[in-house]
Structures are given as structure tokens and as C-alpha cells.
mmCIF file of C-alpha atoms in Angstrom:
data_model
loop_
_atom_site.group_PDB
_atom_site.id
_atom_site.type_symbol
_atom_site.label_atom_id
_atom_site.label_comp_id
_atom_site.label_asym_id
_atom_site.label_seq_id
_atom_site.Cartn_x
_atom_site.Cartn_y
_atom_site.Cartn_z
ATOM 1 C CA MET A 127 -4.079 -31.906 7.737
ATOM 2 C CA ARG A 128 -5.589 -35.008 6.757
ATOM 3 C CA GLY A 129 -6.766 -33.170 3.335
ATOM 4 C CA ARG A 130 -3.324 -32.463 2.454
ATOM 5 C CA ALA A 131 -2.025 -35.892 3.539
ATOM 6 C CA ALA A 132 -4.456 -37.347 1.353
ATOM 7 C CA LEU A 133 -3.679 -34.842 -1.644
ATOM 8 C CA THR A 134 0.057 -35.880 -1.344
ATOM 9 C CA ALA A 135 -0.878 -39.364 -1.448
ATOM 10 C CA VAL A 136 -2.887 -39.015 -4.539
ATOM 11 C CA LEU A 137 -0.290 -37.032 -6.403
ATOM 12 C CA LEU A 138 2.368 -39.561 -5.170
ATOM 13 C CA THR A 139 0.373 -42.451 -6.944
ATOM 14 C CA LEU A 140 -0.545 -40.587 -10.137
ATOM 15 C CA THR A 141 3.072 -39.289 -10.676
ATOM 16 C CA ALA A 142 4.468 -43.034 -9.734
ATOM 17 C CA CYS A 143 1.918 -44.799 -11.958
ATOM 18 C CA THR A 144 2.134 -42.360 -14.702
ATOM 19 C CA THR A 145 4.002 -44.272 -17.818
ATOM 20 C CA GLY A 146 5.128 -42.751 -21.173
ATOM 21 C CA PRO A 147 7.624 -42.164 -23.440
ATOM 22 C CA SER A 148 11.412 -41.962 -21.772
ATOM 23 C CA LEU A 149 13.300 -38.424 -21.169
ATOM 24 C CA GLU A 150 15.167 -39.249 -24.371
ATOM 25 C CA ASP A 151 12.235 -39.870 -26.538
ATOM 26 C CA ARG A 152 9.756 -37.309 -25.552
ATOM 27 C CA GLY A 153 12.571 -34.883 -26.789
ATOM 28 C CA GLN A 154 11.540 -35.958 -30.309
ATOM 29 C CA VAL A 155 7.653 -35.437 -29.689
ATOM 30 C CA THR A 156 6.252 -33.695 -32.532
ATOM 31 C CA ALA A 157 2.425 -33.981 -31.952
ATOM 32 C CA PRO A 158 0.736 -30.564 -31.610
ATOM 33 C CA PRO A 159 0.203 -28.652 -28.473
ATOM 34 C CA GLY A 160 -2.862 -29.468 -26.668
ATOM 35 C CA ASP A 161 -5.982 -27.435 -25.926
ATOM 36 C CA SER A 162 -7.753 -29.001 -23.167
ATOM 37 C CA ARG A 163 -10.785 -27.149 -22.326
ATOM 38 C CA HIS A 164 -10.668 -28.078 -18.453
ATOM 39 C CA LEU A 165 -7.619 -27.016 -16.733
ATOM 40 C CA THR A 166 -5.830 -27.825 -13.474
ATOM 41 C CA ILE A 167 -3.332 -24.739 -12.011
ATOM 42 C CA GLY A 168 -1.060 -25.736 -9.450
ATOM 43 C CA SER A 169 0.030 -23.543 -6.609
ATOM 44 C CA ALA A 170 2.785 -23.847 -4.499
ATOM 45 C CA GLY A 171 1.129 -22.529 -1.028
ATOM 46 C CA PHE A 172 2.702 -19.646 -0.524
ATOM 47 C CA THR A 173 0.979 -15.971 -0.804
ATOM 48 C CA GLU A 174 2.408 -15.049 -4.241
ATOM 49 C CA SER A 175 2.134 -18.423 -5.656
ATOM 50 C CA ASP A 176 -1.711 -18.455 -4.333
ATOM 51 C CA LEU A 177 -2.097 -15.196 -5.822
ATOM 52 C CA LEU A 178 -0.452 -16.051 -9.368
ATOM 53 C CA ALA A 179 -2.476 -19.367 -9.516
ATOM 54 C CA GLN A 180 -5.866 -17.544 -8.794
ATOM 55 C CA MET A 181 -4.667 -14.663 -11.567
ATOM 56 C CA TYR A 182 -4.022 -17.467 -14.233
ATOM 57 C CA ALA A 183 -7.349 -19.242 -13.252
ATOM 58 C CA GLN A 184 -9.467 -16.453 -13.938
ATOM 59 C CA LEU A 185 -7.800 -15.158 -17.141
ATOM 60 C CA LEU A 186 -8.455 -18.512 -18.600
ATOM 61 C CA ASN A 187 -12.090 -18.668 -17.213
ATOM 62 C CA ARG A 188 -12.618 -15.530 -19.386
ATOM 63 C CA ALA A 189 -11.209 -16.868 -22.034
ATOM 64 C CA GLY A 190 -13.745 -19.790 -21.871
ATOM 65 C CA TYR A 191 -11.897 -22.532 -20.343
ATOM 66 C CA ARG A 192 -12.714 -24.879 -16.887
ATOM 67 C CA THR A 193 -10.249 -24.298 -14.354
ATOM 68 C CA SER A 194 -9.744 -25.605 -10.909
ATOM 69 C CA VAL A 195 -6.816 -24.559 -8.559
ATOM 70 C CA LEU A 196 -4.796 -27.307 -6.614
ATOM 71 C CA THR A 197 -2.297 -26.311 -4.060
ATOM 72 C CA VAL A 198 0.761 -28.552 -3.824
ATOM 73 C CA ALA A 199 3.423 -27.072 -1.717
ATOM 74 C CA ASN A 200 6.392 -28.945 -2.895
ATOM 75 C CA ARG A 201 8.098 -28.848 -6.059
ATOM 76 C CA GLU A 202 9.039 -32.533 -5.932
ATOM 77 C CA LEU A 203 5.564 -33.350 -6.161
ATOM 78 C CA TYR A 204 4.041 -30.725 -8.284
ATOM 79 C CA GLU A 205 6.717 -30.910 -11.053
ATOM 80 C CA PRO A 206 6.487 -34.571 -11.779
ATOM 81 C CA ALA A 207 2.473 -33.928 -11.797
ATOM 82 C CA LEU A 208 2.984 -31.251 -14.337
ATOM 83 C CA GLU A 209 4.997 -33.366 -16.507
ATOM 84 C CA SER A 210 2.105 -35.945 -16.542
ATOM 85 C CA GLY A 211 -0.827 -33.721 -16.813
ATOM 86 C CA GLN A 212 -2.554 -34.028 -13.521
ATOM 87 C CA ILE A 213 -1.632 -30.313 -13.414
ATOM 88 C CA ASP A 214 -1.848 -28.257 -16.433
ATOM 89 C CA VAL A 215 -0.547 -24.961 -15.758
ATOM 90 C CA VAL A 216 1.950 -23.433 -12.663
ATOM 91 C CA PRO A 217 3.520 -20.294 -12.077
ATOM 92 C CA GLU A 218 7.167 -20.367 -11.648
ATOM 93 C CA HIS A 219 10.316 -18.044 -11.320
ATOM 94 C CA ALA A 220 12.609 -18.577 -14.342
ATOM 95 C CA ALA A 221 16.143 -18.962 -12.683
ATOM 96 C CA THR A 222 15.196 -20.954 -9.836
ATOM 97 C CA PHE A 223 12.947 -23.382 -11.965
ATOM 98 C CA ALA A 224 15.993 -23.636 -14.327
ATOM 99 C CA ASP A 225 18.543 -24.461 -11.903
ATOM 100 C CA TRP A 226 16.045 -27.234 -10.452
ATOM 101 C CA LEU A 227 15.444 -28.715 -13.531
ATOM 102 C CA ALA A 228 18.777 -28.735 -14.354
ATOM 103 C CA ALA A 229 19.843 -30.604 -11.289
ATOM 104 C CA LYS A 230 17.116 -32.986 -11.605
ATOM 105 C CA THR A 231 18.022 -33.969 -15.255
ATOM 106 C CA HIS A 232 21.887 -33.851 -14.502
ATOM 107 C CA GLY A 233 22.627 -34.522 -11.068
ATOM 108 C CA ALA A 234 22.816 -32.346 -7.798
ATOM 109 C CA ASP A 235 26.280 -31.282 -8.715
ATOM 110 C CA ALA A 236 25.038 -29.769 -12.387
ATOM 111 C CA PRO A 237 26.017 -26.404 -13.069
ATOM 112 C CA PRO A 238 23.592 -23.537 -12.558
ATOM 113 C CA ALA A 239 21.057 -22.960 -15.196
ATOM 114 C CA GLY A 240 20.036 -19.524 -14.081
ATOM 115 C CA SER A 241 21.630 -16.320 -14.317
ATOM 116 C CA PRO A 242 21.173 -12.587 -14.275
ATOM 117 C CA ASP A 243 20.315 -12.436 -18.008
ATOM 118 C CA LEU A 244 16.754 -13.231 -18.617
ATOM 119 C CA GLY A 245 17.415 -14.214 -22.278
ATOM 120 C CA ALA A 246 20.114 -16.833 -21.024
ATOM 121 C CA THR A 247 17.921 -18.100 -18.508
ATOM 122 C CA MET A 248 15.025 -18.367 -20.369
ATOM 123 C CA LYS A 249 16.867 -20.199 -23.360
ATOM 124 C CA ALA A 250 18.025 -22.532 -20.865
ATOM 125 C CA LEU A 251 14.898 -23.081 -18.977
ATOM 126 C CA ARG A 252 13.414 -23.961 -22.318
ATOM 127 C CA ALA A 253 15.701 -26.362 -23.291
ATOM 128 C CA LEU A 254 15.325 -28.181 -20.129
ATOM 129 C CA ALA A 255 11.871 -28.287 -19.842
ATOM 130 C CA ALA A 256 10.902 -29.373 -23.536
ATOM 131 C CA PRO A 257 11.897 -32.671 -23.439
ATOM 132 C CA ARG A 258 9.940 -33.412 -20.304
ATOM 133 C CA ASP A 259 6.478 -31.950 -22.121
ATOM 134 C CA LEU A 260 6.845 -28.493 -20.797
ATOM 135 C CA THR A 261 6.472 -25.483 -22.276
ATOM 136 C CA VAL A 262 7.582 -22.238 -20.878
ATOM 137 C CA LEU A 263 5.578 -19.267 -21.386
ATOM 138 C CA PRO A 264 6.927 -15.626 -21.872
ATOM 139 C CA ALA A 265 8.226 -13.674 -18.878
ATOM 140 C CA GLY A 266 6.279 -10.945 -17.750
ATOM 141 C CA ARG A 267 7.368 -7.683 -15.876
ATOM 142 C CA ALA A 268 7.275 -9.336 -12.217
ATOM 143 C CA VAL A 269 10.344 -10.228 -10.761
ATOM 144 C CA ASP A 270 10.831 -12.285 -7.233
ATOM 145 C CA GLN A 271 14.588 -11.951 -6.794
ATOM 146 C CA ASN A 272 16.867 -11.919 -3.392
ATOM 147 C CA ALA A 273 17.266 -8.232 -2.445
ATOM 148 C CA PHE A 274 18.992 -6.342 0.343
ATOM 149 C CA ALA A 275 17.348 -3.686 2.401
ATOM 150 C CA VAL A 276 18.373 -0.847 4.924
ATOM 151 C CA SER A 277 16.802 1.587 7.055
ATOM 152 C CA ALA A 278 15.409 4.604 5.491
ATOM 153 C CA ASP A 279 17.536 6.459 7.994
ATOM 154 C CA TYR A 280 20.581 4.785 7.193
ATOM 155 C CA ALA A 281 20.090 5.624 3.420
ATOM 156 C CA ARG A 282 19.257 9.137 3.954
ATOM 157 C CA GLU A 283 22.279 9.616 6.665
ATOM 158 C CA HIS A 284 24.542 7.882 3.850
ATOM 159 C CA ARG A 285 22.969 8.885 0.570
ATOM 160 C CA LEU A 286 22.639 5.410 -0.408
ATOM 161 C CA LYS A 287 20.030 4.130 -3.418
ATOM 162 C CA THR A 288 21.729 1.522 -4.998
ATOM 163 C CA LEU A 289 24.409 -1.505 -3.470
ATOM 164 C CA SER A 290 27.146 0.233 -5.456
ATOM 165 C CA ASP A 291 26.599 3.333 -3.113
ATOM 166 C CA LEU A 292 26.951 1.257 -0.317
ATOM 167 C CA GLY A 293 30.210 -0.241 -1.580
ATOM 168 C CA ALA A 294 31.729 2.986 -2.391
ATOM 169 C CA SER A 295 30.938 4.313 1.463
ATOM 170 C CA GLY A 296 33.445 2.366 2.731
ATOM 171 C CA LEU A 297 30.829 1.405 5.471
ATOM 172 C CA LYS A 298 31.128 -1.770 7.551
ATOM 173 C CA VAL A 299 28.272 -3.980 7.428
ATOM 174 C CA ARG A 300 26.534 -6.536 9.448
ATOM 175 C CA LEU A 301 24.042 -8.639 7.784
ATOM 176 C CA ALA A 302 20.627 -10.273 9.048
ATOM 177 C CA ALA A 303 20.305 -13.367 6.299
ATOM 178 C CA GLY A 304 19.825 -17.046 6.683
ATOM 179 C CA ASP A 305 23.031 -19.035 7.714
ATOM 180 C CA GLU A 306 23.890 -20.117 4.108
ATOM 181 C CA CYS A 307 24.323 -16.647 3.167
ATOM 182 C CA VAL A 308 28.360 -16.980 4.315
ATOM 183 C CA GLN A 309 28.623 -19.036 1.279
ATOM 184 C CA ARG A 310 26.098 -18.163 -1.334
ATOM 185 C CA PRO A 311 27.664 -16.323 -4.389
ATOM 186 C CA TYR A 312 24.547 -14.108 -4.586
ATOM 187 C CA CYS A 313 24.683 -13.289 -0.608
ATOM 188 C CA ALA A 314 28.091 -11.989 1.340
ATOM 189 C CA PRO A 315 30.580 -13.427 -1.213
ATOM 190 C CA GLY A 316 29.050 -11.511 -4.000
ATOM 191 C CA LEU A 317 28.039 -8.467 -2.193
ATOM 192 C CA GLU A 318 31.835 -8.587 -1.415
ATOM 193 C CA LYS A 319 33.206 -9.339 -4.973
ATOM 194 C CA VAL A 320 30.760 -7.374 -7.243
ATOM 195 C CA TYR A 321 30.255 -4.557 -4.939
ATOM 196 C CA GLY A 322 33.175 -4.081 -2.614
ATOM 197 C CA ILE A 323 30.695 -4.058 0.311
ATOM 198 C CA ASP A 324 32.851 -4.683 3.836
ATOM 199 C CA VAL A 325 30.387 -7.691 5.133
ATOM 200 C CA THR A 326 31.769 -7.908 8.743
ATOM 201 C CA GLY A 327 29.459 -10.942 9.562
ATOM 202 C CA VAL A 328 26.085 -12.703 8.925
ATOM 203 C CA ASP A 329 23.308 -12.555 11.404
ATOM 204 C CA PRO A 330 21.641 -15.890 11.047
ATOM 205 C CA LYS A 331 18.116 -14.485 11.208
ATOM 206 C CA GLY A 332 16.442 -16.121 8.191
ATOM 207 C CA VAL A 333 15.505 -14.508 4.760
ATOM 208 C CA GLY A 334 13.190 -11.486 5.280
ATOM 209 C CA THR A 335 11.738 -12.957 8.736
ATOM 210 C CA THR A 336 10.779 -10.339 11.240
ATOM 211 C CA GLN A 337 13.435 -11.060 13.521
ATOM 212 C CA ALA A 338 16.035 -9.971 10.635
ATOM 213 C CA LYS A 339 14.103 -6.715 9.883
ATOM 214 C CA ARG A 340 13.930 -5.976 13.501
ATOM 215 C CA ALA A 341 17.304 -6.275 13.990
ATOM 216 C CA VAL A 342 18.154 -3.845 10.997
ATOM 217 C CA GLN A 343 15.177 -1.375 12.436
ATOM 218 C CA ASP A 344 16.813 -1.348 15.814
ATOM 219 C CA GLY A 345 20.513 -0.714 14.486
ATOM 220 C CA ARG A 346 22.001 -4.151 15.597
ATOM 221 C CA ASP A 347 22.458 -4.985 11.669
ATOM 222 C CA GLN A 348 23.043 -2.718 8.965
ATOM 223 C CA MET A 349 21.141 -4.712 6.188
ATOM 224 C CA VAL A 350 19.294 -7.594 5.924
ATOM 225 C CA LEU A 351 18.284 -10.287 2.953
ATOM 226 C CA THR A 352 14.723 -10.216 1.720
ATOM 227 C CA THR A 353 12.792 -10.305 -1.478
ATOM 228 C CA THR A 354 12.106 -7.764 -3.982
ATOM 229 C CA THR A 355 8.337 -8.502 -3.558
ATOM 230 C CA ASP A 356 8.320 -8.229 0.317
ATOM 231 C CA ALA A 357 5.169 -6.180 1.510
ATOM 232 C CA THR A 358 6.217 -5.578 4.820
ATOM 233 C CA LEU A 359 9.270 -3.202 4.624
ATOM 234 C CA ASP A 360 7.829 0.153 5.472
ATOM 235 C CA GLN A 361 6.500 -1.243 8.668
ATOM 236 C CA PHE A 362 10.050 -1.642 9.780
ATOM 237 C CA GLY A 363 11.161 1.410 8.232
ATOM 238 C CA LEU A 364 13.512 -0.220 5.374
ATOM 239 C CA VAL A 365 13.799 0.435 1.902
ATOM 240 C CA LEU A 366 15.855 -1.604 -0.676
ATOM 241 C CA LEU A 367 18.948 -0.552 -2.459
ATOM 242 C CA ALA A 368 18.906 -1.341 -6.232
ATOM 243 C CA ASP A 369 21.122 -4.500 -7.368
ATOM 244 C CA ASP A 370 22.317 -2.159 -10.319
ATOM 245 C CA ARG A 371 25.061 -4.452 -11.154
ATOM 246 C CA HIS A 372 22.686 -7.471 -11.293
ATOM 247 C CA LEU A 373 24.178 -9.873 -8.865
ATOM 248 C CA GLN A 374 21.114 -11.754 -8.312
ATOM 249 C CA ASN A 375 19.635 -14.411 -11.069
ATOM 250 C CA ALA A 376 16.970 -13.348 -13.626
ATOM 251 C CA ASP A 377 14.052 -14.714 -11.080
ATOM 252 C CA TYR A 378 11.106 -13.454 -13.570
ATOM 253 C CA VAL A 379 7.503 -15.114 -12.844
ATOM 254 C CA VAL A 380 6.734 -17.333 -15.874
ATOM 255 C CA PRO A 381 3.764 -19.554 -16.326
ATOM 256 C CA VAL A 382 4.703 -23.388 -17.189
ATOM 257 C CA VAL A 383 2.424 -25.662 -18.949
ATOM 258 C CA ASN A 384 1.949 -29.192 -19.782
ATOM 259 C CA ARG A 385 2.340 -29.082 -23.535
ATOM 260 C CA SER A 386 0.239 -31.936 -24.633
ATOM 261 C CA ARG A 387 -2.875 -30.499 -22.411
ATOM 262 C CA ALA A 388 -2.015 -26.661 -22.331
ATOM 263 C CA GLY A 389 0.191 -25.952 -25.125
ATOM 264 C CA GLY A 390 -1.872 -24.562 -27.649
ATOM 265 C CA THR A 391 -2.014 -20.624 -28.877
ATOM 266 C CA GLY A 392 -5.248 -20.055 -26.216
ATOM 267 C CA VAL A 393 -3.618 -20.434 -22.945
ATOM 268 C CA ALA A 394 -0.572 -18.407 -23.911
ATOM 269 C CA LYS A 395 -2.830 -15.675 -25.085
ATOM 270 C CA ALA A 396 -4.824 -15.616 -22.115
ATOM 271 C CA LEU A 397 -2.063 -15.598 -19.811
ATOM 272 C CA GLY A 398 -0.084 -13.352 -21.945
ATOM 273 C CA ARG A 399 -2.870 -10.466 -21.288
ATOM 274 C CA LEU A 400 -0.980 -10.355 -17.541
ATOM 275 C CA ASP A 401 2.890 -9.997 -18.962
ATOM 276 C CA ASP A 402 2.565 -6.229 -19.601
ATOM 277 C CA VAL A 403 0.638 -5.134 -16.443
ATOM 278 C CA LEU A 404 1.854 -7.011 -13.429
ATOM 279 C CA THR A 405 4.994 -5.492 -12.061
ATOM 280 C CA THR A 406 7.038 -6.286 -9.255
ATOM 281 C CA ALA A 407 5.508 -3.520 -7.329
ATOM 282 C CA ASP A 408 2.224 -4.871 -8.046
ATOM 283 C CA LEU A 409 3.331 -8.057 -6.752
ATOM 284 C CA ALA A 410 4.465 -6.802 -3.584
ATOM 285 C CA ARG A 411 1.073 -4.528 -2.718
ATOM 286 C CA LEU A 412 -0.822 -7.715 -3.821
ATOM 287 C CA ASN A 413 0.846 -9.983 -1.516
ATOM 288 C CA GLU A 414 0.343 -7.254 1.330
ATOM 289 C CA GLN A 415 -3.346 -7.461 1.083
ATOM 290 C CA VAL A 416 -3.328 -11.215 1.655
ATOM 291 C CA ASP A 417 -0.710 -11.058 4.375
ATOM 292 C CA SER A 418 -1.470 -7.970 6.215
ATOM 293 C CA TRP A 419 -5.275 -7.197 5.526
ATOM 294 C CA ARG A 420 -6.014 -11.169 5.438
ATOM 295 C CA ARG A 421 -8.224 -10.708 2.211
ATOM 296 C CA LEU A 422 -8.591 -14.015 0.134
ATOM 297 C CA PRO A 423 -6.286 -14.706 -2.774
ATOM 298 C CA ALA A 424 -8.910 -15.107 -5.072
ATOM 299 C CA ASP A 425 -10.718 -11.888 -3.943
ATOM 300 C CA VAL A 426 -7.665 -9.930 -4.251
ATOM 301 C CA ALA A 427 -6.525 -11.325 -7.820
ATOM 302 C CA ARG A 428 -10.329 -10.344 -9.083
ATOM 303 C CA GLY A 429 -9.865 -7.077 -7.716
ATOM 304 C CA TYR A 430 -6.570 -6.210 -9.120
ATOM 305 C CA LEU A 431 -7.701 -7.863 -12.608
ATOM 306 C CA THR A 432 -10.637 -5.818 -12.828
ATOM 307 C CA ASP A 433 -8.978 -2.602 -11.849
ATOM 308 C CA LYS A 434 -6.388 -3.443 -14.800
ATOM 309 C CA GLY A 435 -9.307 -3.890 -17.168
ATOM 310 C CA LEU A 436 -8.741 -7.309 -17.876
ATOM 311 C CA LEU A 437 -11.736 -8.954 -16.271
ATOM 312 C CA LYS A 438 -15.172 -7.536 -16.206
#
């Protein structure tokens, strides 16, 4: 705890003391992108972010860069550090980061910048990132979105594969989720509006928590809000229903880099090798190895990259 407190203090000092062009002026910077040979990779401190940070570091090491991984479990700290160059590369999720930058730029009441359309989301995200000296690299195949799961028995009994199937069935559904689900457009209101699902109530057990999954496993609730990279669904006998009408935003994994230090083609090429390889299913399996098998993220990342031929 003392080490994390010290790290937080250092980052606060660094970001508070950083001086440079105003946000308006930074939008006019025309200097060539940088290519520092010693890069700091940021992680947000949860399993998936740790794994991605380790994969980025190992791919960059292979490309001839020296890297270190720094864990800062708070976007309010690591994003300013990314702008200032104290952190050079961070794995992010496109729609979520776009919304966060929109709120930071235009205020808490700013309209969302992310959407279910990946192209529109990336365009909005890059427009918000560029004035902050940030470059958003291309999105890969892996996406960590909100998702909805039912028990495998329930899905078989009612022949459900998609959320559209559930809406067409006319079944009444009690949903295990966070209490904010009652109002969020991607949750209960969206399920009702987009899919016609009859949500009779929200059981406030959290997003993808053990308690929420057990409630569906035991039949107390019919569906649970979780994520597409949830690695524990099989343990509870649950299966995802496909979001076939694209209710959820395009939260694809994207590397975000400090342009002045890591905006060159070398970093983009090294990290781009992951784009056509890493899938959502892969990411879920890797999360499981860390969370359930208690393997170290660095070891899991190295094994995956080696298996895919990206490391020797």
C-alpha cells in the first residue's frame, strides 16, 4: 500500500508540474512523431489491462525497445501522465475512452462520443485525442463490451442464441446487474427498446459478480449483465446471448500512445502485429489463466505471443 501511495504521489506531482502548450495550441503541433527507445507501458491494474500491457511490452522489446510496465489503477491519473509523456503507451477501450475524453474536454454533460459503430467511434476518439498529443492506433479484433448471459439450460429450453430470440420469446426476465442498469441506455431500457425484452426488474447484484451469476444459475434471475471477456461463465453454466442488433458500444481494444515519444511507425508496427491475432475469445481465455489458474500476466502473455508466432 505504501508503494502504491508513493506511486500516486509521484504521478500527481509529475502531472501537476508539467507545463506545455495549451490544449488549443497543442492541436496545431506539427513536429514529427517521436520514437523514444525506452518506453513506459501503463496498466490500469485489472487483469485484462495487465495482460495487454505485458503483451505490448514484450512486442516492443522484440522490436528493439526497452520497456517498463507501470500500474496506475485510475484513469484520472494515468491519462494526464500519458499526455505529459510520463507514460508512453496504454491499452484502452475505444468507446469508453472516447466518452471519457469527451467529458474531460466538454464537461460532464457532454454527449457520448462512443457508439456501436467502430468507425464513427474511432473518428471521434482520434479527434478528441489529437489536441492532447495522443495518437490512437488501429483497433484489433478483441472487444470488451457489456454482454448478457443466461443459463445454458434456459437457452436450450427456449432455443435462445441471441437477444432478439429472447425478445421474440415473450419471456419475462429478471436481470441481475448493477443498480444503475435501471437507467442506462445499454441496459434495461435498451433491452426493452431495441430488443423488446420484457425486463420485470433489476436485481442489484453488480456487473458480472459471483452473486449475480449464482442468482441466474439458481434460477432466481433469468439473465445477468457481464462482459464479453468474462472467463468464468462456464463455471456457472452460463452462455452469452449475441448482441445481434448492436446495442452495446464499440469497446474494441486500442493502444493509445504519446505522439511526441511513441508516435512513430516503429511502435505502431510492433503493436500492430497483435491486431489480426488477438480475439475476444482469446482474451477471455487469457483472463481465466490469470484469475482462475493464478498464473502471472507476464507469463501468460509470453506463452500466448509465442504460441501465435509473435515471439521466438
